[in-house]
């Protein structure tokens, strides 16, 4: 019989027992459950609700249960419904009446909210550490190739040349924002529901501040109904995971493209590639594809929780038991993706020559030629039309802009002078974009300084 079975005369069926149980999922929260119970017992003693010797005996018993779980020597029983019941039943079996006093002034409703918040805080910190490791890998690749030029794209068509390091830093900034989203999710989880009891508070003189302090919460949730029914913090975590995974999917899509024969910009390490069971020549970017694919499931976890929460009346409802599986999965999936992406980026080999060769194709100097004319007084829109004409000429001749003679240029506009030829040079085109956030080496160096400063600041708060 369940610990709550006093008013029941019949047992639930084996099926409904299994259907209603959350133990297979929430046993992952055993450490948080034991920490919460220990803090609660000590507070009960300090407030004179239970005897100190009972609190000591509870603390000792809980520590033994933790050891048994960690040694793999604790028999979880589905009849216990959830981790809270499992631990409490084992405690009572171990220490008797003292254990049966633990649940005084507490409900599983504030207990599960406490455990889940502690768990969410820890997972945010883990993800923040994995985020920082990937940013380091991106920064190191960028710094290893400070002068490598690649085509920059819009619509996946060659647009303007950019530094490879600039391209890598774009992802570093996305991840810098992801870190802040994870930090915000951690702040959202950082308030204690313990002491809210079932929904309305309790008649015992509990010290909620004391348990909040003991568990490292920044504050006490001021409304008992909100305390037991709020899952915004899990939505924040799931959203942070979704956005970060979406960013990884963009990075991984580029890795897939870059390692294709058509691009041939990078070679992935064998450790981050797989072969084909039928085609002996194949080297597939499976792990980049898999990270891209996992994004769907993480976003699914977010949507599932949002829909579970929609229209739930106050306060606790059993629907809330559905909150943990998706959030745990989203965090674990993102963590694995971050670790995998960091290894893949750190070990990929660049092919700078191929990048440069591609950057020369597709009239990437066209904007600069138009700028050349505009700087000599021609309205930019007219300059755009002149260069469009020159590109058409190149298309007809099957050549590139830097194959045209000075006469060809001057036939379109007498503003062209001999220096037009040097302004078509790839390095000059890149070096000219010196505004804040531009792709010139000097601007990228300043950007790198800022990205590393943000990295160091973030590392300090994990
Ligand atoms: N297993 C439950 C959950 O995960 C714990 C809280 C149960 N409370 C209740 N009144 N049935 O949400």
Tab-separated table of C-alpha atoms and ligand atoms in Angstrom:
chain	number	residue	atom	x	y	z
A	1	UNK	CA	0.000	0.000	0.000
A	2	UNK	CA	1.094	3.552	-0.686
A	3	UNK	CA	2.164	5.830	2.168
A	4	UNK	CA	-1.005	7.880	1.539
A	5	UNK	CA	-3.398	4.892	1.486
A	6	UNK	CA	-5.193	5.451	4.850
A	7	UNK	CA	-8.558	6.450	3.363
A	8	UNK	CA	-8.445	3.818	0.629
A	9	UNK	CA	-9.846	0.322	0.787
A	10	UNK	CA	-8.674	-0.878	-2.601
A	11	UNK	CA	-5.271	-0.821	-4.229
A	12	UNK	CA	-4.843	0.829	-7.622
A	13	UNK	CA	-4.308	-1.648	-10.423
A	14	UNK	CA	-0.793	-2.526	-11.418
A	15	UNK	CA	-1.375	-0.668	-14.659
A	16	UNK	CA	-2.514	2.593	-13.045
A	17	UNK	CA	0.294	2.299	-10.526
A	18	UNK	CA	2.801	2.254	-13.361
A	19	UNK	CA	0.890	4.855	-15.374
A	20	UNK	CA	0.817	7.282	-12.459
A	21	UNK	CA	4.403	6.782	-11.349
A	22	UNK	CA	7.134	9.311	-12.067
A	23	UNK	CA	9.873	7.299	-10.374
A	24	UNK	CA	11.622	6.191	-13.594
A	25	UNK	CA	12.155	9.889	-14.404
A	26	UNK	CA	12.472	11.616	-11.034
A	27	UNK	CA	14.899	9.172	-9.452
A	28	UNK	CA	17.468	11.351	-11.242
A	29	UNK	CA	16.579	13.956	-8.585
A	30	UNK	CA	17.513	11.770	-5.616
A	31	UNK	CA	20.378	14.027	-4.436
A	32	UNK	CA	18.171	17.128	-4.546
A	33	UNK	CA	15.375	15.264	-2.742
A	34	UNK	CA	17.702	14.195	0.049
A	35	UNK	CA	19.225	17.685	0.344
A	36	UNK	CA	15.730	19.215	0.559
A	37	UNK	CA	14.590	16.720	3.189
A	38	UNK	CA	17.719	17.227	5.271
A	39	UNK	CA	17.228	21.002	5.256
A	40	UNK	CA	13.544	20.593	6.117
A	41	UNK	CA	14.250	18.236	9.058
A	42	UNK	CA	16.918	20.494	10.522
A	43	UNK	CA	14.611	23.486	10.206
A	44	UNK	CA	11.761	21.571	11.910
A	45	UNK	CA	14.071	20.855	14.842
A	46	UNK	CA	15.341	24.405	15.001
A	47	UNK	CA	11.739	25.694	15.102
A	48	UNK	CA	10.852	23.220	17.847
A	49	UNK	CA	8.458	21.212	15.683
A	50	UNK	CA	10.409	17.950	16.017
A	51	UNK	CA	13.082	16.908	18.496
A	52	UNK	CA	16.726	17.518	17.651
A	53	UNK	CA	17.543	13.857	18.069
A	54	UNK	CA	14.877	13.005	15.477
A	55	UNK	CA	16.393	15.513	13.054
A	56	UNK	CA	19.832	13.991	13.609
A	57	UNK	CA	18.499	10.547	13.043
A	58	UNK	CA	16.729	11.737	9.848
A	59	UNK	CA	19.921	13.363	8.586
A	60	UNK	CA	21.923	10.187	9.211
A	61	UNK	CA	19.267	7.984	7.636
A	62	UNK	CA	19.048	10.186	4.532
A	63	UNK	CA	22.840	10.142	4.155
A	64	UNK	CA	22.766	6.328	4.254
A	65	UNK	CA	20.042	6.219	1.603
A	66	UNK	CA	22.126	8.489	-0.596
A	67	UNK	CA	25.125	6.190	-0.218
A	68	UNK	CA	23.017	3.173	-1.086
A	69	UNK	CA	21.587	4.843	-4.198
A	70	UNK	CA	25.058	5.877	-5.329
A	71	UNK	CA	26.447	2.407	-4.686
A	72	UNK	CA	23.655	0.967	-6.862
A	73	UNK	CA	22.394	-0.857	-3.850
A	74	UNK	CA	18.980	0.763	-3.394
A	75	UNK	CA	16.011	-1.202	-4.730
A	76	UNK	CA	13.676	1.309	-6.362
A	77	UNK	CA	10.110	-0.007	-6.273
A	78	UNK	CA	7.514	1.310	-8.718
A	79	UNK	CA	4.891	0.968	-5.953
A	80	UNK	CA	6.505	4.054	-4.459
A	81	UNK	CA	5.231	6.281	-7.285
A	82	UNK	CA	8.056	8.798	-7.102
A	83	UNK	CA	11.468	9.558	-5.607
A	84	UNK	CA	9.884	11.361	-2.652
A	85	UNK	CA	7.899	8.283	-1.601
A	86	UNK	CA	10.881	5.980	-2.239
A	87	UNK	CA	13.177	7.937	0.000
A	88	UNK	CA	10.588	8.452	2.728
A	89	UNK	CA	9.600	4.783	2.823
A	90	UNK	CA	13.245	3.686	3.010
A	91	UNK	CA	13.870	6.235	5.762
A	92	UNK	CA	10.965	4.979	7.865
A	93	UNK	CA	12.123	1.398	7.312
A	94	UNK	CA	15.555	2.420	8.568
A	95	UNK	CA	14.824	4.748	11.526
A	96	UNK	CA	11.126	4.230	12.312
A	97	UNK	CA	9.066	7.009	13.945
A	98	UNK	CA	11.687	9.716	13.533
A	99	UNK	CA	11.483	9.096	9.787
A	100	UNK	CA	7.709	9.235	9.916
A	101	UNK	CA	8.020	12.797	11.339
A	102	UNK	CA	9.952	14.126	8.300
A	103	UNK	CA	6.882	15.026	6.279
A	104	UNK	CA	5.522	17.352	8.986
A	105	UNK	CA	4.559	20.736	7.527
A	106	UNK	CA	5.481	19.634	4.032
A	107	UNK	CA	3.747	18.262	0.950
A	108	UNK	CA	5.146	16.508	-2.068
A	109	UNK	CA	3.936	19.598	-3.923
A	110	UNK	CA	6.480	21.957	-2.388
A	111	UNK	CA	8.960	19.083	-2.166
A	112	UNK	CA	8.924	18.322	-5.903
A	113	UNK	CA	9.077	22.015	-6.787
A	114	UNK	CA	12.116	22.372	-4.511
A	115	UNK	CA	13.878	19.340	-5.963
A	116	UNK	CA	13.184	20.415	-9.527
A	117	UNK	CA	14.459	23.941	-8.916
A	118	UNK	CA	17.669	22.631	-7.341
A	119	UNK	CA	18.103	20.270	-10.274
A	120	UNK	CA	17.452	23.026	-12.832
A	121	UNK	CA	20.010	25.291	-11.168
A	122	UNK	CA	22.648	22.558	-11.354
A	123	UNK	CA	21.887	21.727	-14.975
A	124	UNK	CA	22.081	25.397	-15.953
A	125	UNK	CA	25.552	25.539	-14.414
A	126	UNK	CA	26.597	22.360	-16.284
A	127	UNK	CA	25.345	23.795	-19.555
A	128	UNK	CA	27.055	27.118	-18.913
A	129	UNK	CA	30.353	25.228	-18.489
A	130	UNK	CA	29.795	23.284	-21.734
A	131	UNK	CA	28.873	26.531	-23.520
A	132	UNK	CA	32.132	28.128	-22.419
A	133	UNK	CA	34.168	25.122	-23.614
A	134	UNK	CA	32.672	25.371	-27.107
A	135	UNK	CA	33.345	29.119	-27.222
A	136	UNK	CA	36.989	28.396	-26.382
A	137	UNK	CA	37.212	25.909	-29.268
A	138	UNK	CA	35.732	28.450	-31.709
A	139	UNK	CA	38.025	31.217	-30.480
A	140	UNK	CA	41.060	28.958	-30.830
A	141	UNK	CA	40.187	28.039	-34.431
A	142	UNK	CA	39.637	31.717	-35.203
A	143	UNK	CA	42.984	32.672	-33.681
A	144	UNK	CA	44.780	29.867	-35.521
A	145	UNK	CA	43.671	31.364	-38.865
A	146	UNK	CA	43.721	35.144	-38.462
A	147	UNK	CA	44.292	35.944	-42.170
A	148	UNK	CA	42.234	33.215	-43.849
A	149	UNK	CA	39.681	34.646	-46.253
A	150	UNK	CA	36.505	32.819	-47.244
A	151	UNK	CA	33.456	33.796	-49.243
A	152	UNK	CA	30.723	35.406	-47.156
A	153	UNK	CA	27.248	34.408	-48.292
A	154	UNK	CA	23.754	35.764	-48.555
A	155	UNK	CA	21.093	33.410	-49.939
A	156	UNK	CA	23.949	30.866	-49.928
A	157	UNK	CA	25.397	32.742	-52.923
A	158	UNK	CA	28.855	34.295	-52.814
A	159	UNK	CA	28.367	37.835	-51.534
A	160	UNK	CA	31.491	39.503	-50.124
A	161	UNK	CA	34.755	38.055	-48.823
A	162	UNK	CA	35.124	37.772	-45.037
A	163	UNK	CA	37.760	36.558	-42.639
A	164	UNK	CA	37.220	32.995	-41.434
A	165	UNK	CA	37.893	34.279	-37.912
A	166	UNK	CA	35.039	36.773	-38.339
A	167	UNK	CA	32.738	33.925	-39.333
A	168	UNK	CA	33.753	31.853	-36.286
A	169	UNK	CA	33.224	34.814	-33.985
A	170	UNK	CA	29.651	35.192	-35.231
A	171	UNK	CA	28.961	31.830	-33.568
A	172	UNK	CA	30.865	32.863	-30.449
A	173	UNK	CA	28.469	35.801	-30.070
A	174	UNK	CA	25.424	33.560	-30.498
A	175	UNK	CA	26.784	31.319	-27.767
A	176	UNK	CA	27.551	34.326	-25.580
A	177	UNK	CA	23.851	35.187	-25.711
A	178	UNK	CA	22.971	31.527	-25.073
A	179	UNK	CA	25.058	31.693	-21.914
A	180	UNK	CA	23.061	34.693	-20.728
A	181	UNK	CA	19.794	32.824	-21.419
A	182	UNK	CA	21.049	29.897	-19.316
A	183	UNK	CA	22.123	32.280	-16.553
A	184	UNK	CA	18.636	33.849	-16.661
A	185	UNK	CA	17.041	30.390	-16.405
A	186	UNK	CA	19.233	29.706	-13.384
A	187	UNK	CA	18.117	32.967	-11.761
A	188	UNK	CA	14.482	32.017	-12.437
A	189	UNK	CA	14.970	28.693	-10.636
A	190	UNK	CA	16.789	30.295	-7.742
A	191	UNK	CA	13.907	30.812	-5.271
A	192	UNK	CA	12.643	28.424	-2.639
A	193	UNK	CA	9.122	26.965	-2.688
A	194	UNK	CA	9.787	24.845	0.421
A	195	UNK	CA	7.328	25.586	3.204
A	196	UNK	CA	4.477	26.358	0.810
A	197	UNK	CA	3.280	22.851	1.719
A	198	UNK	CA	0.355	21.517	-0.346
A	199	UNK	CA	-0.819	24.946	-1.544
A	200	UNK	CA	-1.761	27.286	1.309
A	201	UNK	CA	1.201	27.259	3.668
A	202	UNK	CA	1.133	25.440	6.992
A	203	UNK	CA	0.066	25.836	10.599
A	204	UNK	CA	3.523	24.937	11.921
A	205	UNK	CA	5.871	27.832	12.706
A	206	UNK	CA	8.234	27.003	9.828
A	207	UNK	CA	11.235	29.170	8.992
A	208	UNK	CA	11.182	29.245	5.216
A	209	UNK	CA	14.191	31.543	5.066
A	210	UNK	CA	16.236	28.979	6.969
A	211	UNK	CA	15.596	26.164	4.455
A	212	UNK	CA	16.123	28.568	1.547
A	213	UNK	CA	19.514	29.547	2.974
A	214	UNK	CA	20.508	25.959	3.731
A	215	UNK	CA	19.730	24.942	0.149
A	216	UNK	CA	21.471	27.963	-1.401
A	217	UNK	CA	18.361	29.638	-2.800
A	218	UNK	CA	18.599	33.390	-3.362
A	219	UNK	CA	15.097	34.061	-2.060
A	220	UNK	CA	11.845	32.617	-0.723
A	221	UNK	CA	8.864	32.482	-3.108
A	222	UNK	CA	6.323	34.896	-1.581
A	223	UNK	CA	3.105	33.124	-2.637
A	224	UNK	CA	2.444	29.510	-1.633
A	225	UNK	CA	0.069	28.855	-4.559
A	226	UNK	CA	2.590	30.181	-7.050
A	227	UNK	CA	5.385	28.300	-5.292
A	228	UNK	CA	3.843	24.882	-5.938
A	229	UNK	CA	2.456	25.519	-9.415
A	230	UNK	CA	5.026	27.698	-11.192
A	231	UNK	CA	7.131	25.920	-13.804
A	232	UNK	CA	8.299	29.050	-15.654
A	233	UNK	CA	11.851	28.246	-14.618
A	234	UNK	CA	11.704	24.958	-16.549
A	235	UNK	CA	10.244	26.734	-19.559
A	236	UNK	CA	13.106	29.228	-19.354
A	237	UNK	CA	15.605	26.374	-19.246
A	238	UNK	CA	13.905	24.563	-22.139
A	239	UNK	CA	13.790	27.762	-24.164
A	240	UNK	CA	17.463	28.466	-23.473
A	241	UNK	CA	18.262	24.905	-24.580
A	242	UNK	CA	16.147	25.270	-27.717
A	243	UNK	CA	17.765	28.507	-28.854
A	244	UNK	CA	21.239	27.190	-28.164
A	245	UNK	CA	20.546	23.947	-30.010
A	246	UNK	CA	19.155	25.957	-32.924
A	247	UNK	CA	22.435	27.903	-33.020
A	248	UNK	CA	24.380	24.645	-33.028
A	249	UNK	CA	22.216	23.383	-35.878
A	250	UNK	CA	23.282	26.393	-37.958
A	251	UNK	CA	26.949	25.833	-37.171
A	252	UNK	CA	26.606	22.123	-37.940
A	253	UNK	CA	24.805	22.778	-41.210
A	254	UNK	CA	27.831	24.836	-42.284
A	255	UNK	CA	30.168	22.063	-41.178
A	256	UNK	CA	28.200	19.601	-43.306
A	257	UNK	CA	28.397	21.954	-46.292
A	258	UNK	CA	32.050	22.818	-45.781
A	259	UNK	CA	33.086	19.173	-45.632
A	260	UNK	CA	31.320	18.344	-48.918
A	261	UNK	CA	33.315	17.898	-52.149
A	262	UNK	CA	31.602	20.996	-53.550
A	263	UNK	CA	32.910	23.303	-50.803
A	264	UNK	CA	35.946	21.343	-49.556
A	265	UNK	CA	36.747	24.022	-46.938
A	266	UNK	CA	37.458	21.669	-44.026
A	267	UNK	CA	38.394	18.123	-43.175
A	268	UNK	CA	36.753	16.729	-40.050
A	269	UNK	CA	38.827	14.553	-37.778
A	270	UNK	CA	38.160	10.817	-38.148
A	271	UNK	CA	37.003	10.860	-34.533
A	272	UNK	CA	34.062	13.027	-35.578
A	273	UNK	CA	33.157	11.227	-38.809
A	274	UNK	CA	31.736	7.869	-39.783
A	275	UNK	CA	32.019	5.604	-42.809
A	276	UNK	CA	29.387	3.914	-44.901
A	277	UNK	CA	28.518	0.238	-44.606
A	278	UNK	CA	28.371	-0.067	-48.400
A	279	UNK	CA	30.483	2.739	-49.904
A	280	UNK	CA	34.088	2.242	-48.815
A	281	UNK	CA	35.195	5.731	-49.867
A	282	UNK	CA	32.716	7.606	-47.671
A	283	UNK	CA	33.543	9.867	-44.768
A	284	UNK	CA	30.334	11.316	-43.425
A	285	UNK	CA	29.873	14.297	-41.057
A	286	UNK	CA	27.367	12.218	-39.066
A	287	UNK	CA	27.836	13.999	-35.782
A	288	UNK	CA	27.268	17.441	-37.268
A	289	UNK	CA	24.109	16.065	-38.879
A	290	UNK	CA	23.012	14.486	-35.617
A	291	UNK	CA	23.396	17.736	-33.672
A	292	UNK	CA	21.375	19.445	-36.406
A	293	UNK	CA	18.741	16.727	-36.024
A	294	UNK	CA	18.622	16.806	-32.237
A	295	UNK	CA	17.402	20.396	-32.391
A	296	UNK	CA	13.947	19.142	-33.333
A	297	UNK	CA	13.649	17.099	-30.212
A	298	UNK	CA	14.821	19.875	-27.887
A	299	UNK	CA	12.307	22.293	-29.400
A	300	UNK	CA	9.721	19.513	-28.991
A	301	UNK	CA	10.522	19.351	-25.269
A	302	UNK	CA	9.854	23.089	-24.978
A	303	UNK	CA	6.589	22.937	-26.881
A	304	UNK	CA	5.391	19.915	-24.882
A	305	UNK	CA	5.903	21.735	-21.578
A	306	UNK	CA	4.297	24.943	-22.832
A	307	UNK	CA	1.209	23.020	-23.878
A	308	UNK	CA	1.130	21.075	-20.594
A	309	UNK	CA	1.117	24.364	-18.679
A	310	UNK	CA	-1.533	26.004	-20.820
A	311	UNK	CA	-4.792	26.599	-18.917
A	312	UNK	CA	-3.721	24.665	-15.800
A	313	UNK	CA	-5.758	25.954	-12.866
A	314	UNK	CA	-4.041	26.694	-9.558
A	315	UNK	CA	-2.432	25.128	-7.708
A	316	UNK	CA	-0.791	21.682	-8.035
A	317	UNK	CA	-2.229	19.343	-10.662
A	318	UNK	CA	-0.891	15.943	-11.588
A	319	UNK	CA	-0.251	17.300	-15.099
A	320	UNK	CA	2.784	18.999	-13.553
A	321	UNK	CA	4.408	15.612	-13.172
A	322	UNK	CA	4.945	15.742	-16.952
A	323	UNK	CA	7.329	18.684	-16.516
A	324	UNK	CA	10.555	16.896	-15.716
A	325	UNK	CA	11.115	14.349	-18.464
A	326	UNK	CA	11.284	16.894	-21.291
A	327	UNK	CA	13.350	19.414	-19.346
A	328	UNK	CA	15.818	16.731	-18.267
A	329	UNK	CA	16.021	15.538	-21.866
A	330	UNK	CA	16.470	19.037	-23.293
A	331	UNK	CA	19.342	19.766	-20.905
A	332	UNK	CA	21.044	16.415	-21.491
A	333	UNK	CA	20.659	16.666	-25.258
A	334	UNK	CA	22.056	20.196	-25.399
A	335	UNK	CA	24.932	19.249	-23.110
A	336	UNK	CA	25.892	16.324	-25.369
A	337	UNK	CA	25.583	18.535	-28.464
A	338	UNK	CA	27.796	21.237	-26.937
A	339	UNK	CA	30.452	18.694	-25.952
A	340	UNK	CA	30.356	17.056	-29.385
A	341	UNK	CA	30.493	20.373	-31.245
A	342	UNK	CA	33.464	21.525	-29.146
A	343	UNK	CA	35.439	18.390	-30.025
A	344	UNK	CA	34.513	18.627	-33.681
A	345	UNK	CA	35.508	22.295	-33.977
A	346	UNK	CA	38.741	21.834	-32.042
A	347	UNK	CA	39.897	18.988	-34.302
A	348	UNK	CA	38.745	20.121	-37.754
A	349	UNK	CA	41.435	20.953	-40.297
A	350	UNK	CA	40.956	24.021	-42.452
A	351	UNK	CA	41.759	24.217	-46.162
A	352	UNK	CA	42.513	27.965	-46.410
A	353	UNK	CA	43.600	27.776	-50.057
A	354	UNK	CA	40.256	26.338	-51.119
A	355	UNK	CA	38.429	29.018	-49.153
A	356	UNK	CA	40.455	31.721	-50.847
A	357	UNK	CA	39.953	30.222	-54.298
A	358	UNK	CA	36.197	30.261	-53.779
A	359	UNK	CA	36.312	33.802	-52.400
A	360	UNK	CA	37.720	34.940	-55.743
A	361	UNK	CA	34.778	33.508	-57.648
A	362	UNK	CA	31.422	35.160	-58.134
A	363	UNK	CA	32.280	38.854	-58.476
A	364	UNK	CA	32.778	39.359	-54.749
A	365	UNK	CA	34.466	42.691	-55.496
A	366	UNK	CA	31.318	44.123	-57.098
A	367	UNK	CA	30.209	46.147	-54.065
A	368	UNK	CA	33.702	47.565	-53.733
A	369	UNK	CA	33.733	48.677	-57.394
A	370	UNK	CA	30.408	50.437	-56.857
A	371	UNK	CA	31.778	52.030	-53.664
A	372	UNK	CA	34.822	53.167	-55.705
A	373	UNK	CA	32.566	55.105	-58.085
A	374	UNK	CA	30.349	56.438	-55.287
A	375	UNK	CA	33.395	57.758	-53.445
A	376	UNK	CA	34.290	59.652	-56.634
A	377	UNK	CA	30.902	61.377	-56.612
A	378	UNK	CA	28.605	59.068	-58.591
A	379	UNK	CA	25.312	58.423	-56.777
A	380	UNK	CA	25.477	54.885	-55.329
A	381	UNK	CA	22.381	53.712	-57.228
A	382	UNK	CA	23.996	54.756	-60.553
A	383	UNK	CA	27.274	53.119	-59.533
A	384	UNK	CA	25.320	49.922	-58.753
A	385	UNK	CA	23.953	49.952	-62.334
A	386	UNK	CA	27.416	50.537	-63.866
A	387	UNK	CA	28.887	47.601	-61.976
A	388	UNK	CA	25.881	45.436	-62.843
A	389	UNK	CA	26.802	46.120	-66.471
A	390	UNK	CA	30.424	45.171	-65.872
A	391	UNK	CA	29.309	41.908	-64.252
A	392	UNK	CA	27.166	41.182	-67.307
A	393	UNK	CA	30.222	41.790	-69.497
A	394	UNK	CA	32.196	39.304	-67.368
A	395	UNK	CA	29.420	36.748	-67.676
A	396	UNK	CA	29.446	37.110	-71.459
A	397	UNK	CA	33.215	36.726	-71.601
A	398	UNK	CA	33.323	34.009	-68.947
A	399	UNK	CA	35.828	35.954	-66.834
A	400	UNK	CA	35.924	37.696	-63.442
A	401	UNK	CA	36.048	41.408	-62.589
A	402	UNK	CA	39.802	41.355	-62.026
A	403	UNK	CA	40.310	39.999	-65.577
A	404	UNK	CA	38.873	43.214	-67.080
A	405	UNK	CA	41.253	45.829	-68.451
A	406	UNK	CA	41.316	49.458	-67.392
A	407	UNK	CA	39.809	50.251	-70.834
A	408	UNK	CA	36.884	47.919	-70.111
A	409	UNK	CA	36.224	49.792	-66.861
A	410	UNK	CA	36.616	53.195	-68.483
A	411	UNK	CA	34.217	52.252	-71.266
A	412	UNK	CA	31.535	52.123	-68.570
A	413	UNK	CA	32.617	55.260	-66.660
A	414	UNK	CA	35.449	57.739	-67.017
A	415	UNK	CA	35.653	57.962	-63.229
A	416	UNK	CA	37.648	54.709	-63.271
A	417	UNK	CA	41.398	55.224	-62.961
A	418	UNK	CA	44.384	52.882	-62.773
A	419	UNK	CA	43.892	52.246	-59.028
A	420	UNK	CA	40.669	50.326	-59.730
A	421	UNK	CA	42.832	47.265	-60.375
A	422	UNK	CA	44.393	47.262	-56.887
A	423	UNK	CA	41.002	47.813	-55.258
A	424	UNK	CA	39.901	44.448	-56.663
A	425	UNK	CA	42.487	42.615	-54.583
A	426	UNK	CA	40.848	40.191	-52.156
A	427	UNK	CA	42.955	41.211	-49.164
A	428	UNK	CA	42.305	44.899	-49.862
A	429	UNK	CA	38.551	44.298	-50.040
A	430	UNK	CA	38.578	42.615	-46.635
A	431	UNK	CA	40.996	45.106	-45.071
A	432	UNK	CA	38.821	48.053	-46.134
A	433	UNK	CA	35.909	47.069	-43.856
A	434	UNK	CA	37.216	48.655	-40.710
A	435	UNK	CA	33.998	49.860	-39.084
A	436	UNK	CA	32.959	48.332	-35.730
A	437	UNK	CA	31.947	44.724	-36.356
A	438	UNK	CA	33.449	44.746	-39.874
A	439	UNK	CA	35.619	42.007	-41.324
A	440	UNK	CA	38.954	43.896	-41.566
A	441	UNK	CA	41.720	42.254	-39.540
A	442	UNK	CA	41.902	45.281	-37.231
A	443	UNK	CA	38.132	45.260	-36.548
A	444	UNK	CA	38.125	41.485	-35.996
A	445	UNK	CA	41.033	41.825	-33.555
A	446	UNK	CA	38.986	44.298	-31.501
A	447	UNK	CA	35.954	42.026	-31.724
A	448	UNK	CA	38.086	39.103	-30.570
A	449	UNK	CA	39.217	41.128	-27.562
A	450	UNK	CA	35.588	41.763	-26.599
A	451	UNK	CA	34.533	38.142	-27.165
A	452	UNK	CA	37.372	36.903	-24.955
A	453	UNK	CA	36.540	39.436	-22.250
A	454	UNK	CA	32.921	38.187	-22.260
A	455	UNK	CA	34.206	34.608	-22.100
A	456	UNK	CA	36.400	35.358	-19.086
A	457	UNK	CA	33.539	37.201	-17.330
A	458	UNK	CA	31.176	34.299	-17.959
A	459	UNK	CA	33.684	31.745	-16.727
A	460	UNK	CA	33.842	33.633	-13.454
A	461	UNK	CA	30.108	33.259	-12.754
A	462	UNK	CA	29.482	29.582	-13.579
B	1	LIG	N1	5.425	12.825	-8.568
B	1	LIG	C1	4.834	14.115	-8.429
B	1	LIG	C2	5.361	15.077	-9.490
B	1	LIG	O1	6.331	14.812	-10.099
B	1	LIG	C3	5.123	14.662	-7.066
B	1	LIG	C4	4.055	15.518	-6.482
B	1	LIG	C5	2.863	14.731	-6.267
B	1	LIG	N2	1.877	15.424	-5.532
B	1	LIG	C6	0.599	14.994	-5.490
B	1	LIG	N3	-0.199	15.667	-4.778
B	1	LIG	N4	0.201	13.944	-6.187
B	1	LIG	O2	4.761	16.097	-9.731
